[in-house]
């Protein structure tokens, strides 16, 4: 029997994929569980009007969109950009670009939402910047956490899935800007990544 996802992925993409690591149904189920916990944990901050959800663009685009619609709380959404993987690189090269944080961060309880925790540099950088900008507290929610030796240890409050060391794409994650629209999370074939 062909894999269940065959037929729902464009042919050129399909030939680049080694395997599906996490399918769309598993992602949706896990996001529901994360949302339940977040509602319990963040209600007080939301009620006090100081909750800010901060998606790290662009990888967490779909994750954030699916997650926040399951949070019946009052909060602002303030996206940010931190880039550490320029172009066709698959290795984190340190922070290469970061957006300025707005005034609204002062006194806020910030929930940073990112696609994947790898070296830890992105979240470490954000935590420092957010606290410098006057955030009251900072929590992290990541869809994926890679099993690697981290350059910086990060205490992550909410994790969707722990995954092995591999370069993954789909559900917002890209390689050179491509594959973000794949509905599942997949490992690319070696010849694509180079
Ligand atoms: P870190 O700063 O923790 O090394 O890396 C975090 C960022 O690197 C993520 O937000 C993501 O944008 C990118 N990244 C890390 N691993 C992967 C991966 O396996 N696939 C993709 N597409 N991006 C990754
Ligand atoms: Mg990122």
GROMACS .gro file of C-alpha atoms and ligand atoms in nm:
model
  219
    1UNK     CA    1   0.000   0.000   0.000
    2UNK     CA    2   0.143   0.347  -0.083
    3UNK     CA    3   0.211   0.583   0.206
    4UNK     CA    4  -0.110   0.762   0.308
    5UNK     CA    5   0.026   1.102   0.214
    6UNK     CA    6   0.097   1.005  -0.145
    7UNK     CA    7  -0.123   1.204  -0.376
    8UNK     CA    8  -0.153   1.503  -0.146
    9UNK     CA    9   0.203   1.625  -0.201
   10UNK     CA   10   0.311   1.785  -0.530
   11UNK     CA   11   0.525   1.543  -0.735
   12UNK     CA   12   0.844   1.756  -0.747
   13UNK     CA   13   0.837   1.785  -0.368
   14UNK     CA   14   0.766   1.418  -0.321
   15UNK     CA   15   1.082   1.317  -0.506
   16UNK     CA   16   1.291   1.532  -0.267
   17UNK     CA   17   1.151   1.371   0.044
   18UNK     CA   18   1.327   1.087   0.222
   19UNK     CA   19   1.049   1.022   0.473
   20UNK     CA   20   0.765   1.180   0.663
   21UNK     CA   21   0.872   1.220   1.024
   22UNK     CA   22   0.550   1.364   1.172
   23UNK     CA   23   0.224   1.371   0.982
   24UNK     CA   24  -0.040   1.642   0.989
   25UNK     CA   25  -0.280   1.450   1.216
   26UNK     CA   26  -0.012   1.393   1.478
   27UNK     CA   27   0.080   1.763   1.461
   28UNK     CA   28  -0.283   1.868   1.507
   29UNK     CA   29  -0.333   1.632   1.804
   30UNK     CA   30  -0.020   1.751   1.978
   31UNK     CA   31  -0.110   2.117   1.928
   32UNK     CA   32  -0.443   2.055   2.100
   33UNK     CA   33  -0.257   1.912   2.401
   34UNK     CA   34  -0.015   2.204   2.410
   35UNK     CA   35  -0.304   2.450   2.388
   36UNK     CA   36  -0.480   2.289   2.685
   37UNK     CA   37  -0.170   2.334   2.898
   38UNK     CA   38  -0.110   2.688   2.778
   39UNK     CA   39  -0.464   2.793   2.866
   40UNK     CA   40  -0.419   2.661   3.219
   41UNK     CA   41  -0.076   2.817   3.261
   42UNK     CA   42  -0.132   3.158   3.102
   43UNK     CA   43  -0.485   3.254   3.204
   44UNK     CA   44  -0.371   3.485   3.485
   45UNK     CA   45  -0.128   3.674   3.259
   46UNK     CA   46  -0.397   3.701   2.991
   47UNK     CA   47  -0.656   3.826   3.239
   48UNK     CA   48  -0.413   4.094   3.351
   49UNK     CA   49  -0.374   4.204   2.989
   50UNK     CA   50   0.000   4.144   2.969
   51UNK     CA   51   0.026   3.831   2.760
   52UNK     CA   52   0.212   3.865   2.431
   53UNK     CA   53   0.252   3.571   2.192
   54UNK     CA   54   0.566   3.618   1.984
   55UNK     CA   55   0.602   3.393   1.679
   56UNK     CA   56   0.953   3.373   1.538
   57UNK     CA   57   0.899   3.421   1.167
   58UNK     CA   58   0.883   3.259   0.925
   59UNK     CA   59   0.914   2.898   1.037
   60UNK     CA   60   0.649   2.918   1.309
   61UNK     CA   61   0.387   3.068   1.080
   62UNK     CA   62   0.153   2.768   1.065
   63UNK     CA   63   0.234   2.640   1.412
   64UNK     CA   64   0.138   2.974   1.562
   65UNK     CA   65  -0.171   3.008   1.345
   66UNK     CA   66  -0.298   2.666   1.453
   67UNK     CA   67  -0.199   2.710   1.817
   68UNK     CA   68  -0.337   3.057   1.889
   69UNK     CA   69  -0.678   2.970   1.748
   70UNK     CA   70  -0.708   2.713   2.026
   71UNK     CA   71  -0.634   2.968   2.298
   72UNK     CA   72  -0.952   3.141   2.418
   73UNK     CA   73  -0.749   3.404   2.602
   74UNK     CA   74  -0.684   3.775   2.563
   75UNK     CA   75  -0.339   3.843   2.418
   76UNK     CA   76  -0.148   4.038   2.157
   77UNK     CA   77   0.044   3.872   1.876
   78UNK     CA   78   0.378   4.038   1.809
   79UNK     CA   79   0.587   3.853   1.549
   80UNK     CA   80   0.963   3.884   1.537
   81UNK     CA   81   1.237   3.772   1.302
   82UNK     CA   82   1.565   3.609   1.397
   83UNK     CA   83   1.771   3.455   1.123
   84UNK     CA   84   2.049   3.207   1.175
   85UNK     CA   85   2.034   2.988   0.863
   86UNK     CA   86   2.115   3.206   0.563
   87UNK     CA   87   2.009   3.073   0.220
   88UNK     CA   88   2.093   2.712   0.148
   89UNK     CA   89   2.277   2.645   0.471
   90UNK     CA   90   2.150   2.368   0.699
   91UNK     CA   91   2.382   2.456   0.985
   92UNK     CA   92   2.312   2.728   1.238
   93UNK     CA   93   2.576   2.998   1.191
   94UNK     CA   94   2.495   3.223   1.483
   95UNK     CA   95   2.247   3.509   1.476
   96UNK     CA   96   2.274   3.696   1.147
   97UNK     CA   97   1.975   3.926   1.174
   98UNK     CA   98   1.724   4.023   1.440
   99UNK     CA   99   1.425   4.258   1.449
  100UNK     CA  100   1.394   4.547   1.696
  101UNK     CA  101   1.147   4.482   1.976
  102UNK     CA  102   0.858   4.725   2.023
  103UNK     CA  103   0.773   4.932   2.334
  104UNK     CA  104   0.476   4.702   2.407
  105UNK     CA  105   0.717   4.439   2.541
  106UNK     CA  106   0.774   4.641   2.859
  107UNK     CA  107   0.602   4.459   3.148
  108UNK     CA  108   0.473   4.183   2.920
  109UNK     CA  109   0.466   3.809   2.983
  110UNK     CA  110   0.598   3.681   2.654
  111UNK     CA  111   0.534   3.338   2.505
  112UNK     CA  112   0.790   3.292   2.228
  113UNK     CA  113   0.667   3.041   1.968
  114UNK     CA  114   0.932   2.886   1.743
  115UNK     CA  115   0.938   2.602   1.495
  116UNK     CA  116   1.245   2.416   1.620
  117UNK     CA  117   1.503   2.429   1.894
  118UNK     CA  118   1.842   2.335   1.753
  119UNK     CA  119   2.161   2.503   1.876
  120UNK     CA  120   1.961   2.719   2.117
  121UNK     CA  121   2.116   3.042   1.988
  122UNK     CA  122   1.791   3.187   1.856
  123UNK     CA  123   1.595   3.149   2.178
  124UNK     CA  124   1.890   3.254   2.394
  125UNK     CA  125   1.927   3.568   2.185
  126UNK     CA  126   1.555   3.643   2.211
  127UNK     CA  127   1.543   3.587   2.584
  128UNK     CA  128   1.826   3.835   2.638
  129UNK     CA  129   1.668   4.094   2.407
  130UNK     CA  130   1.321   4.055   2.558
  131UNK     CA  131   1.444   4.093   2.914
  132UNK     CA  132   1.653   4.394   2.810
  133UNK     CA  133   1.341   4.542   2.650
  134UNK     CA  134   1.165   4.512   2.990
  135UNK     CA  135   0.964   4.190   2.954
  136UNK     CA  136   0.836   4.065   3.292
  137UNK     CA  137   0.893   3.703   3.201
  138UNK     CA  138   0.968   3.489   2.896
  139UNK     CA  139   0.846   3.138   2.816
  140UNK     CA  140   0.927   2.923   2.515
  141UNK     CA  141   0.700   2.700   2.311
  142UNK     CA  142   0.860   2.502   2.027
  143UNK     CA  143   0.702   2.251   1.795
  144UNK     CA  144   1.023   2.048   1.759
  145UNK     CA  145   1.327   1.996   1.977
  146UNK     CA  146   1.628   1.838   1.809
  147UNK     CA  147   1.834   1.584   1.997
  148UNK     CA  148   2.170   1.759   1.956
  149UNK     CA  149   2.440   1.905   2.176
  150UNK     CA  150   2.325   2.262   2.217
  151UNK     CA  151   2.557   2.561   2.196
  152UNK     CA  152   2.336   2.721   2.463
  153UNK     CA  153   2.117   2.526   2.707
  154UNK     CA  154   1.755   2.640   2.685
  155UNK     CA  155   1.485   2.564   2.935
  156UNK     CA  156   1.186   2.511   2.710
  157UNK     CA  157   0.846   2.513   2.882
  158UNK     CA  158   0.640   2.364   2.599
  159UNK     CA  159   0.769   2.113   2.342
  160UNK     CA  160   0.564   1.948   2.069
  161UNK     CA  161   0.798   1.666   1.966
  162UNK     CA  162   1.152   1.556   2.041
  163UNK     CA  163   1.318   1.455   1.713
  164UNK     CA  164   1.651   1.299   1.613
  165UNK     CA  165   1.927   1.501   1.447
  166UNK     CA  166   1.812   1.551   1.087
  167UNK     CA  167   1.728   1.848   0.868
  168UNK     CA  168   1.351   1.871   0.851
  169UNK     CA  169   1.113   2.072   0.635
  170UNK     CA  170   0.740   2.125   0.604
  171UNK     CA  171   0.464   2.277   0.817
  172UNK     CA  172   0.644   2.611   0.795
  173UNK     CA  173   1.003   2.487   0.801
  174UNK     CA  174   1.203   2.560   0.487
  175UNK     CA  175   1.515   2.478   0.294
  176UNK     CA  176   1.619   2.786   0.093
  177UNK     CA  177   1.263   2.920   0.124
  178UNK     CA  178   1.104   2.605  -0.018
  179UNK     CA  179   0.885   2.324   0.126
  180UNK     CA  180   0.713   2.543   0.387
  181UNK     CA  181   0.371   2.453   0.246
  182UNK     CA  182   0.420   2.079   0.290
  183UNK     CA  183   0.147   1.984   0.544
  184UNK     CA  184   0.363   1.722   0.718
  185UNK     CA  185   0.712   1.740   0.868
  186UNK     CA  186   0.959   1.555   0.648
  187UNK     CA  187   1.326   1.470   0.622
  188UNK     CA  188   1.482   1.574   0.290
  189UNK     CA  189   1.686   1.335   0.077
  190UNK     CA  190   2.060   1.382   0.118
  191UNK     CA  191   2.111   1.496  -0.245
  192UNK     CA  192   1.871   1.790  -0.194
  193UNK     CA  193   2.043   1.922   0.115
  194UNK     CA  194   2.385   1.865  -0.044
  195LIG     P1  195   1.895   2.747   1.670
  195LIG     O1  196   1.917   2.894   1.685
  195LIG     O2  197   1.830   2.680   1.789
  195LIG     O3  198   2.017   2.675   1.622
  195LIG     O4  199   1.803   2.725   1.548
  195LIG     C1  200   1.676   2.760   1.548
  195LIG     C2  201   1.635   2.798   1.408
  195LIG     O5  202   1.712   2.733   1.305
  195LIG     C3  203   1.495   2.751   1.390
  195LIG     O6  204   1.404   2.850   1.428
  195LIG     C4  205   1.489   2.721   1.243
  195LIG     O7  206   1.453   2.838   1.175
  195LIG     C5  207   1.628   2.682   1.205
  195LIG     N1  208   1.643   2.534   1.202
  195LIG     C6  209   1.706   2.456   1.291
  195LIG     N2  210   1.700   2.326   1.256
  195LIG     C7  211   1.627   2.322   1.143
  195LIG     C8  212   1.584   2.213   1.058
  195LIG     O8  213   1.606   2.094   1.079
  195LIG     N3  214   1.512   2.249   0.949
  195LIG     C9  215   1.482   2.379   0.920
  195LIG     N4  216   1.411   2.401   0.811
  195LIG     N5  217   1.521   2.482   0.997
  195LIG    C10  218   1.592   2.453   1.108
  196LIG    MG1  219   1.359   3.009   1.304
   0.00000   0.00000   0.00000
